[in-house]
Coordinates of C-alpha atoms and ligand atoms in Angstrom, one line a residue:
M1 CA -32.3 -67.0 13.9
L2 CA -33.6 -70.3 12.6
L3 CA -36.7 -69.2 13.5
E4 CA -36.1 -65.8 11.6
V5 CA -34.8 -67.6 8.6
L6 CA -37.6 -69.9 8.2
L7 CA -40.3 -67.1 8.8
A8 CA -38.1 -65.3 5.9
L9 CA -38.8 -68.5 3.8
V10 CA -42.2 -69.1 4.2
L11 CA -43.6 -65.1 4.0
G12 CA -41.2 -65.0 1.1
A13 CA -43.1 -67.8 -1.0
V14 CA -46.1 -65.8 0.2
V15 CA -45.0 -62.4 -1.2
L16 CA -44.3 -64.2 -4.6
L17 CA -47.5 -65.6 -4.9
V18 CA -49.2 -62.3 -3.9
L19 CA -46.8 -60.5 -6.4
R20 CA -47.6 -63.0 -9.3
R21 CA -51.8 -62.7 -8.7
S22 CA -51.7 -59.1 -8.6
K23 CA -49.5 -58.2 -11.6
A24 CA -52.5 -59.3 -14.2
A25 CA -54.8 -56.5 -12.7
V26 CA -55.6 -53.3 -14.2
L27 CA -57.3 -50.5 -12.2
K28 CA -60.9 -50.3 -13.8
T29 CA -63.5 -47.1 -13.8
E30 CA -66.4 -45.9 -14.8
D31 CA -67.5 -42.0 -15.9
G32 CA -69.2 -39.9 -13.4
W33 CA -70.8 -36.8 -13.5
W34 CA -70.7 -34.3 -10.6
G35 CA -72.4 -31.0 -11.5
A36 CA -75.5 -29.9 -9.5
G37 CA -79.1 -31.9 -10.1
S38 CA -79.4 -34.3 -13.5
P39 CA -77.0 -34.4 -16.2
P40 CA -78.3 -32.0 -19.3
A41 CA -79.6 -33.9 -22.4
G42 CA -76.9 -33.4 -24.9
A43 CA -73.2 -33.4 -25.4
E44 CA -70.9 -31.7 -22.4
D45 CA -69.6 -28.2 -23.6
E46 CA -65.6 -29.5 -24.2
S47 CA -64.6 -25.7 -25.0
I48 CA -60.9 -24.5 -23.6
R49 CA -61.7 -21.2 -21.8
P50 CA -58.8 -18.9 -20.8
F51 CA -59.2 -17.7 -17.5
R52 CA -57.7 -15.0 -14.8
V53 CA -58.0 -14.6 -11.3
E54 CA -59.4 -11.3 -10.0
T55 CA -59.9 -9.7 -7.4
S56 CA -62.0 -6.6 -5.6
R57 CA -62.2 -4.0 -3.4
E58 CA -65.1 -5.9 -1.7
E59 CA -63.4 -9.2 -1.4
I60 CA -60.2 -7.2 0.4
E61 CA -62.4 -5.3 2.6
D62 CA -64.2 -7.8 3.6
L63 CA -60.9 -9.8 4.5
Q64 CA -59.4 -7.0 6.2
R65 CA -62.6 -6.6 8.6
R66 CA -62.3 -10.5 9.5
I67 CA -58.7 -10.0 10.4
D68 CA -59.5 -7.0 12.3
Q69 CA -62.3 -9.4 14.3
T70 CA -59.8 -12.0 15.4
R71 CA -60.3 -12.9 18.5
P72 CA -56.7 -14.3 20.0
V73 CA -56.8 -17.1 22.2
P74 CA -53.4 -17.3 24.0
S75 CA -51.5 -20.1 23.8
L76 CA -50.3 -22.0 27.0
E77 CA -46.6 -20.6 27.9
D78 CA -43.5 -23.1 26.7
S79 CA -46.3 -24.9 24.3
Q80 CA -44.4 -23.9 21.1
F81 CA -46.1 -25.4 18.1
N82 CA -47.1 -28.4 20.2
Y83 CA -50.5 -27.6 20.9
G84 CA -51.2 -26.3 17.1
F85 CA -50.3 -22.9 16.0
N86 CA -48.7 -20.5 18.5
S87 CA -51.3 -17.5 19.2
T88 CA -48.6 -15.0 19.6
Y89 CA -47.0 -15.7 16.1
L90 CA -50.4 -16.1 14.4
Q91 CA -50.9 -12.7 15.7
K92 CA -47.9 -11.7 13.7
V93 CA -48.6 -13.5 10.6
A94 CA -52.3 -11.5 10.7
A95 CA -50.7 -8.3 11.1
Y96 CA -49.0 -9.0 8.0
W97 CA -51.4 -10.1 6.1
R98 CA -53.8 -7.4 7.0
N99 CA -50.8 -4.3 6.7
E100 CA -48.4 -5.6 4.2
F101 CA -49.5 -8.6 2.2
N102 CA -51.1 -7.0 -1.0
W103 CA -53.5 -9.4 -2.7
S104 CA -53.2 -7.6 -5.7
K105 CA -50.0 -7.9 -6.5
Q106 CA -50.2 -11.7 -5.8
V107 CA -53.0 -11.8 -8.2
D108 CA -50.8 -10.3 -11.0
K109 CA -48.0 -12.9 -9.9
L110 CA -50.8 -15.6 -10.5
N111 CA -51.8 -14.3 -13.7
Q112 CA -48.0 -14.7 -15.1
Y113 CA -49.0 -17.8 -16.1
P114 CA -51.8 -18.6 -18.4
H115 CA -54.8 -20.1 -16.6
F116 CA -57.6 -22.1 -18.3
K117 CA -60.8 -23.8 -17.5
T118 CA -63.0 -26.5 -19.3
K119 CA -65.6 -28.7 -18.2
I120 CA -65.1 -32.2 -17.5
E121 CA -67.9 -34.6 -16.1
G122 CA -70.0 -31.8 -15.5
I123 CA -67.7 -29.4 -13.2
D124 CA -65.3 -26.6 -14.4
V125 CA -61.5 -27.9 -14.5
H126 CA -58.7 -25.5 -13.6
Y127 CA -55.4 -25.5 -14.7
V128 CA -52.3 -23.5 -15.4
H129 CA -50.7 -24.1 -18.6
V130 CA -46.9 -23.3 -19.3
K131 CA -45.0 -23.6 -22.4
P132 CA -41.4 -23.3 -22.9
K133 CA -40.8 -19.4 -24.6
N134 CA -37.1 -20.4 -25.9
L135 CA -37.3 -23.9 -27.6
P136 CA -34.8 -24.4 -29.6
E137 CA -35.4 -25.1 -33.2
G138 CA -35.8 -28.6 -34.0
R139 CA -36.9 -29.5 -30.2
T140 CA -40.0 -30.4 -29.0
A141 CA -41.5 -29.6 -25.2
V142 CA -41.9 -32.9 -22.9
P143 CA -45.7 -32.6 -21.6
L144 CA -46.1 -33.3 -17.6
I145 CA -48.8 -32.7 -15.9
M146 CA -48.3 -32.0 -11.7
V147 CA -50.7 -32.8 -9.2
H148 CA -50.9 -30.9 -5.8
G149 CA -52.0 -32.0 -2.7
W150 CA -53.7 -31.1 0.8
P151 CA -53.4 -28.1 1.5
G152 CA -51.5 -27.0 -1.2
S153 CA -52.6 -25.9 -4.6
F154 CA -51.2 -25.4 -8.1
Y155 CA -48.8 -22.1 -6.6
E156 CA -46.8 -24.6 -5.1
F157 CA -45.1 -24.9 -8.3
Y158 CA -44.5 -21.5 -9.2
G159 CA -41.1 -21.6 -8.2
I160 CA -40.3 -24.7 -10.2
L161 CA -41.9 -24.2 -13.2
P162 CA -39.4 -21.4 -14.7
L163 CA -36.8 -24.5 -14.1
L164 CA -38.9 -26.8 -15.7
T165 CA -39.7 -25.3 -18.9
E166 CA -36.7 -23.3 -19.3
P167 CA -34.3 -25.5 -17.9
A168 CA -30.7 -24.0 -17.6
N169 CA -28.9 -26.7 -18.9
A170 CA -28.3 -27.5 -22.5
D171 CA -28.8 -31.2 -22.4
D172 CA -32.0 -31.0 -19.9
V173 CA -35.4 -32.0 -21.0
A174 CA -37.5 -28.6 -21.7
F175 CA -41.2 -29.5 -20.3
E176 CA -44.7 -28.2 -21.0
V177 CA -46.3 -28.2 -17.8
I178 CA -49.7 -29.0 -16.8
C179 CA -50.7 -28.2 -12.8
P180 CA -54.5 -28.2 -12.4
S181 CA -56.5 -27.8 -9.4
I182 CA -57.7 -30.8 -7.8
P183 CA -62.1 -30.6 -8.2
G184 CA -62.9 -28.7 -4.8
Y185 CA -59.8 -27.0 -4.6
G186 CA -58.8 -23.6 -5.5
F187 CA -60.4 -22.4 -8.9
S188 CA -61.8 -25.8 -9.8
E189 CA -65.6 -26.1 -9.1
A190 CA -66.4 -28.5 -6.1
P191 CA -68.2 -31.7 -7.1
R192 CA -72.1 -31.4 -5.9
K193 CA -72.5 -35.1 -5.4
K194 CA -70.8 -37.9 -3.2
G195 CA -68.2 -40.2 -4.1
F196 CA -65.5 -38.0 -5.9
N197 CA -62.4 -39.7 -5.0
S198 CA -58.4 -39.8 -6.3
V199 CA -59.5 -42.4 -8.8
C200 CA -62.1 -39.9 -10.3
A201 CA -59.9 -37.4 -10.3
A202 CA -57.1 -39.1 -12.3
R203 CA -59.9 -40.0 -14.7
V204 CA -60.9 -36.5 -15.0
F205 CA -57.3 -35.4 -15.7
L206 CA -56.9 -37.9 -17.8
K207 CA -59.4 -36.6 -20.0
L208 CA -58.1 -32.9 -19.3
M209 CA -54.6 -34.4 -20.6
R210 CA -56.6 -36.0 -23.7
R211 CA -58.4 -32.8 -24.7
L212 CA -55.1 -30.8 -24.7
G213 CA -54.3 -33.3 -27.3
F214 CA -51.2 -35.0 -24.9
G215 CA -51.7 -38.7 -26.1
R216 CA -48.7 -39.7 -23.9
F217 CA -46.9 -37.8 -21.4
Y218 CA -45.5 -37.6 -17.9
A219 CA -47.0 -36.9 -14.7
Q220 CA -45.8 -35.7 -11.0
G221 CA -47.0 -35.7 -7.6
G222 CA -46.6 -35.4 -3.9
D223 CA -49.4 -35.9 -1.3
W224 CA -52.9 -36.0 -2.9
G225 CA -50.8 -35.6 -6.1
W226 CA -49.1 -38.9 -5.5
Q227 CA -52.4 -40.5 -5.0
I228 CA -53.8 -38.9 -8.1
T229 CA -51.0 -39.0 -10.8
T230 CA -50.5 -43.0 -9.5
N231 CA -54.6 -44.0 -10.1
M232 CA -53.6 -42.0 -13.8
A233 CA -50.8 -44.5 -14.3
Q234 CA -52.9 -47.1 -12.9
L235 CA -56.0 -46.6 -15.4
D236 CA -54.1 -45.8 -18.4
P237 CA -50.6 -46.9 -18.5
T238 CA -49.9 -46.4 -22.2
A239 CA -50.7 -42.7 -21.4
V240 CA -48.5 -42.0 -18.6
K241 CA -44.6 -42.3 -20.2
G242 CA -43.6 -42.2 -16.7
L243 CA -44.4 -41.3 -13.2
H244 CA -42.8 -39.2 -10.9
I245 CA -43.3 -38.9 -7.2
N246 CA -42.1 -37.3 -4.0
F247 CA -44.6 -39.2 -1.6
A248 CA -44.8 -43.0 -1.5
P249 CA -46.3 -44.5 1.6
V250 CA -47.0 -48.0 1.5
E251 CA -50.5 -48.9 0.6
N252 CA -50.1 -52.8 0.4
V253 CA -48.4 -53.5 3.5
G254 CA -47.5 -57.1 2.6
P255 CA -45.5 -59.9 3.8
L256 CA -42.1 -58.5 2.4
V257 CA -42.7 -55.1 4.0
I258 CA -44.0 -56.4 7.3
L259 CA -40.8 -58.8 7.7
S260 CA -38.3 -56.0 6.3
I261 CA -39.9 -53.8 9.0
L262 CA -39.4 -56.7 11.6
L263 CA -35.9 -57.8 10.4
G264 CA -34.3 -54.6 8.6
R265 CA -32.7 -53.7 11.5
R266 CA -30.8 -56.6 12.0
F267 CA -30.2 -57.6 8.3
P268 CA -30.3 -54.5 6.7
G269 CA -28.3 -55.9 3.8
L270 CA -30.9 -58.6 3.1
F271 CA -33.9 -55.6 2.4
G272 CA -31.3 -53.2 0.5
F273 CA -31.3 -50.8 3.3
T274 CA -29.3 -48.3 3.6
E275 CA -27.7 -46.8 6.7
L276 CA -29.6 -44.0 5.9
D277 CA -32.8 -46.2 5.7
V278 CA -32.1 -47.8 9.0
K279 CA -31.6 -44.2 10.9
R280 CA -34.9 -42.8 9.4
L281 CA -37.3 -45.8 9.8
Y282 CA -36.2 -46.9 12.9
P283 CA -36.9 -44.2 15.1
R284 CA -40.2 -43.7 13.6
V285 CA -41.1 -47.4 14.0
E286 CA -40.7 -47.6 17.5
K287 CA -43.3 -44.5 17.6
M288 CA -45.4 -45.8 15.3
L289 CA -48.5 -46.2 17.6
V290 CA -47.4 -42.6 18.8
E291 CA -46.7 -40.5 16.5
P292 CA -49.5 -41.1 14.2
L293 CA -52.3 -39.7 17.0
K294 CA -50.2 -37.0 17.4
E295 CA -50.3 -35.8 14.2
T296 CA -53.2 -37.1 12.3
G297 CA -56.1 -35.6 14.3
Y298 CA -56.9 -33.4 10.8
F299 CA -57.1 -36.5 8.8
H300 CA -59.8 -38.5 11.3
I301 CA -61.9 -35.0 10.8
Q302 CA -61.5 -34.7 7.6
A303 CA -62.4 -38.0 6.7
T304 CA -65.7 -38.1 9.0
K305 CA -66.9 -34.5 9.4
P306 CA -65.5 -32.4 7.1
D307 CA -68.7 -30.2 6.6
T308 CA -68.5 -29.0 10.4
A309 CA -65.5 -27.9 10.8
G310 CA -64.7 -26.4 7.6
R311 CA -67.6 -24.1 8.2
G312 CA -65.3 -22.4 10.7
L313 CA -62.4 -22.1 8.4
N314 CA -64.6 -20.9 6.0
D315 CA -65.7 -17.9 8.3
S316 CA -62.6 -17.1 9.7
P317 CA -59.2 -16.1 7.6
V318 CA -57.2 -16.4 10.6
G319 CA -58.4 -19.4 11.9
L320 CA -58.1 -20.9 8.1
A321 CA -54.4 -19.7 8.1
A322 CA -53.9 -21.1 11.0
Y323 CA -55.4 -24.5 10.1
I324 CA -53.2 -24.4 6.6
L325 CA -50.1 -23.1 7.8
E326 CA -49.6 -25.4 11.1
K327 CA -49.0 -28.2 8.4
F328 CA -46.4 -26.2 6.3
S329 CA -44.5 -25.6 9.6
T330 CA -44.9 -29.7 10.8
W331 CA -44.7 -31.4 7.6
T332 CA -41.5 -29.6 6.7
D333 CA -40.0 -30.3 9.4
H334 CA -41.0 -32.1 12.6
E335 CA -38.6 -30.7 15.0
F336 CA -40.3 -27.1 13.9
R337 CA -42.8 -28.0 16.4
N338 CA -40.5 -26.4 19.0
L339 CA -40.3 -23.4 17.7
E340 CA -42.4 -20.4 18.4
D341 CA -42.7 -19.4 14.8
G342 CA -43.3 -23.1 13.6
G343 CA -40.1 -22.5 11.5
L344 CA -42.2 -21.1 8.7
E345 CA -40.0 -18.4 7.5
R346 CA -37.3 -20.8 7.3
K347 CA -38.3 -22.3 4.2
F348 CA -41.1 -20.3 3.0
S349 CA -42.1 -16.5 2.7
L350 CA -45.2 -15.4 4.6
E351 CA -46.3 -13.6 1.2
D352 CA -45.7 -17.3 -0.6
L353 CA -47.3 -19.0 2.3
L354 CA -50.3 -16.5 2.6
T355 CA -51.0 -16.9 -1.2
N356 CA -51.9 -20.4 -1.0
V357 CA -54.3 -19.6 2.1
M358 CA -55.6 -16.9 -0.4
I359 CA -56.4 -19.5 -2.7
Y360 CA -58.6 -21.7 -0.6
W361 CA -59.9 -18.4 1.2
T362 CA -61.4 -16.6 -1.7
T363 CA -62.6 -19.9 -3.3
G364 CA -64.1 -20.6 -0.1
S365 CA -62.8 -24.4 -1.1
I366 CA -61.5 -25.2 2.4
T367 CA -64.7 -27.6 2.8
S368 CA -64.7 -29.1 -0.4
S369 CA -61.2 -29.7 -0.1
M370 CA -61.3 -31.6 3.4
R371 CA -64.2 -33.8 2.1
F372 CA -61.7 -35.4 -0.4
Y373 CA -60.3 -37.4 2.7
K374 CA -63.9 -38.6 3.4
E375 CA -64.5 -39.7 -0.2
N376 CA -61.0 -41.7 0.0
F377 CA -61.3 -43.3 2.8
A378 CA -65.6 -44.2 1.7
K379 CA -64.0 -47.8 0.7
G380 CA -61.8 -48.5 3.5
F381 CA -58.4 -48.4 3.6
Y382 CA -57.6 -51.3 0.7
P383 CA -59.6 -49.7 -2.1
P384 CA -58.8 -51.7 -5.5
H385 CA -55.8 -49.3 -6.1
A386 CA -54.2 -49.7 -3.2
R387 CA -54.0 -53.5 -4.2
I388 CA -52.9 -53.2 -8.0
P389 CA -49.3 -52.5 -8.7
V390 CA -48.0 -49.8 -11.1
T391 CA -46.2 -50.9 -14.6
V392 CA -45.2 -48.0 -15.7
P393 CA -41.7 -46.4 -15.3
T394 CA -41.5 -44.6 -11.8
G395 CA -39.1 -42.3 -10.2
V396 CA -39.2 -41.9 -6.5
A397 CA -37.6 -39.0 -4.9
A398 CA -37.3 -39.4 -0.6
F399 CA -37.1 -36.3 0.7
P400 CA -35.7 -37.0 4.5
N401 CA -38.5 -34.7 6.3
E402 CA -41.1 -36.7 4.4
L403 CA -44.1 -37.5 6.9
M404 CA -43.1 -41.4 6.3
H405 CA -39.9 -42.7 4.8
T406 CA -40.5 -45.5 2.2
P407 CA -37.2 -47.4 1.5
K408 CA -36.3 -48.3 -2.1
L409 CA -37.5 -52.1 -1.2
W410 CA -41.1 -51.0 -0.2
A411 CA -41.4 -48.5 -3.4
K412 CA -40.7 -51.3 -5.3
Q413 CA -43.5 -53.6 -4.2
K414 CA -45.9 -50.7 -5.5
N415 CA -44.0 -49.5 -8.4
H416 CA -42.8 -52.6 -10.4
K417 CA -40.7 -50.5 -13.1
L418 CA -38.6 -48.3 -10.0
K419 CA -36.3 -46.8 -12.8
T420 CA -35.0 -43.9 -10.2
Y421 CA -35.1 -43.9 -6.4
T422 CA -33.4 -40.7 -5.2
T423 CA -32.2 -39.9 -1.6
M424 CA -32.8 -36.3 -1.8
A425 CA -30.4 -34.2 0.2
R426 CA -33.2 -32.0 2.3
G427 CA -36.7 -30.9 2.2
G428 CA -39.9 -32.5 3.5
H429 CA -43.4 -32.9 2.3
F430 CA -43.9 -29.5 0.4
A431 CA -41.0 -30.8 -1.5
A432 CA -41.9 -28.4 -5.3
M433 CA -42.2 -25.8 -3.4
E434 CA -39.8 -26.1 -0.5
E435 CA -36.5 -27.0 -2.7
P436 CA -37.7 -26.6 -6.4
G437 CA -34.1 -26.6 -7.7
L438 CA -33.4 -30.6 -6.0
M439 CA -37.0 -31.5 -7.5
A440 CA -36.3 -30.2 -10.9
Q441 CA -32.9 -32.0 -10.9
D442 CA -34.5 -35.4 -10.0
I443 CA -37.2 -35.1 -12.6
Q444 CA -34.6 -34.2 -15.0
K445 CA -32.7 -37.5 -13.8
F446 CA -35.9 -39.7 -14.4
I447 CA -36.5 -38.3 -17.5
K448 CA -33.3 -39.3 -18.8
V449 CA -33.1 -42.5 -17.7
V450 CA -36.9 -43.2 -19.0
E451 CA -36.2 -42.0 -22.2
G452 CA -32.7 -43.9 -22.4
K453 CA -30.5 -40.8 -22.9
K454 CA -28.2 -41.5 -19.5
Ligands
NAG1 C1 -46.3 -19.0 22.5 O1 -47.7 -17.8 22.7 C2 -48.1 -17.8 23.8 C3 -48.8 -16.9 24.3 O2 -49.8 -16.7 23.2 C4 -46.9 -17.4 25.0 O3 -47.2 -17.3 25.9 C5 -45.7 -18.6 24.7 O4 -44.6 -18.4 25.9 C6 -44.9 -18.3 23.2 N1 -44.3 -19.2 22.8 C7 -43.5 -20.4 23.0 C8 -42.2 -21.0 22.6 O5 -44.6 -21.5 23.3
NAG2 C1 -50.5 -3.6 -4.5 O1 -50.3 -4.0 -5.8 C2 -50.9 -3.6 -6.7 C3 -50.7 -4.6 -8.2 O2 -49.5 -4.9 -8.1 C4 -50.3 -2.5 -7.0 O3 -50.9 -1.4 -8.0 C5 -50.6 -1.3 -5.9 O4 -49.9 -0.1 -5.7 C6 -49.8 -2.0 -4.2 N1 -50.6 -1.6 -3.3 C7 -49.5 -1.4 -2.2 C8 -50.1 -0.5 -0.9 O5 -48.6 -1.3 -2.3

């Protein structure tokens, strides 16, 4: 006991020193250029061009032919989703895709919101831009950029967009929402040069928002979207009015975090841990060495040799669907690994899931999306942005089935102005798509706190 208290005091002092030192730091970056070859002479074309998703008979026939030619590999008996996507269920998904899924109809759905492209740093950046239709006289919309992750897309936000742009409550904020595709994902062009990481994506999206005339705006993200919007706040804290994240892994495992892991179970109050924190944290901490090995193989491949595995996925729609949808199963609820159908249709419709897969398939962007892992770890696990705090007002929505649980204390280590921290009632990693209503509510709550309306 005495030893523990002494340890706490020493580590506490170290924490204070570390915090004090890192407070002054601001994230720096330099402009890049990601097109093929060398940059053309003269200024970049900064025009904003309307864009529509399109399809063709050839595209659909090619897809159907490939689905017809898939070569099933029977899964092991009673393996559920533990060896990866169950083969029997995968055949059902493929049959649905082949015979019932109507891509033309989904393309119409994608086009229900206005899409645009504009060139930034040599590559075309795609985004959806949705403004409120029925804004009452005298009220202005609040600009918000929402950034998806892997293996998702801007389509993850289609359920939440109407809730944010046309809120039902009169005292709720009406948002004007911009959902870009990360370069290399979906309809945004892939960088042709090495090195395009989350800080580059953040810089590109800051330029996008500036080009759209937004001097100050809010940002929201999960998965890579968390990293990118966090980097945006670190690069330009005056532009990002507030940051709302639904994924907040600890990047800088400092002494206080280590101490809280060691002592949090016995002295939860010391670290502000709730009963729920203890429940969520400890079974997982004990499995800390085993779980990552079980669930992060994709990560190692993508952070090392994305182009090799990516080639197969880009040739086979059924393989691509298995690779992407396995994540929508396991990352929504780890228990879903014990179901033959991976629980996929408990939270999502096959129509929505396959629309997301089609965004990767039709653009041939799985390989470039995977490369983002390699680029983000090219500089090791502690790049400069991992060590710098976020100084803009931040809100964290902690969903119960998120890949890793982040207690409030940990979130505060990084986000010095943590304004809201909500323990969400239900939901997992793809929270905006799975629980659009809960997510919209929490964004409203956060904005009201930041704007001083609550
Ligand atoms: C998964 O698929 C295989 C055949 O592809 C089957 O034998 C197995 O029992 C299936 N279901 C479960 C729950 O593992
Ligand atoms: C697919 O959707 C398109 C566009 O909504 C529609 O015109 C077409 O009839 C649909 N096809 C089938 C087979 O339902």
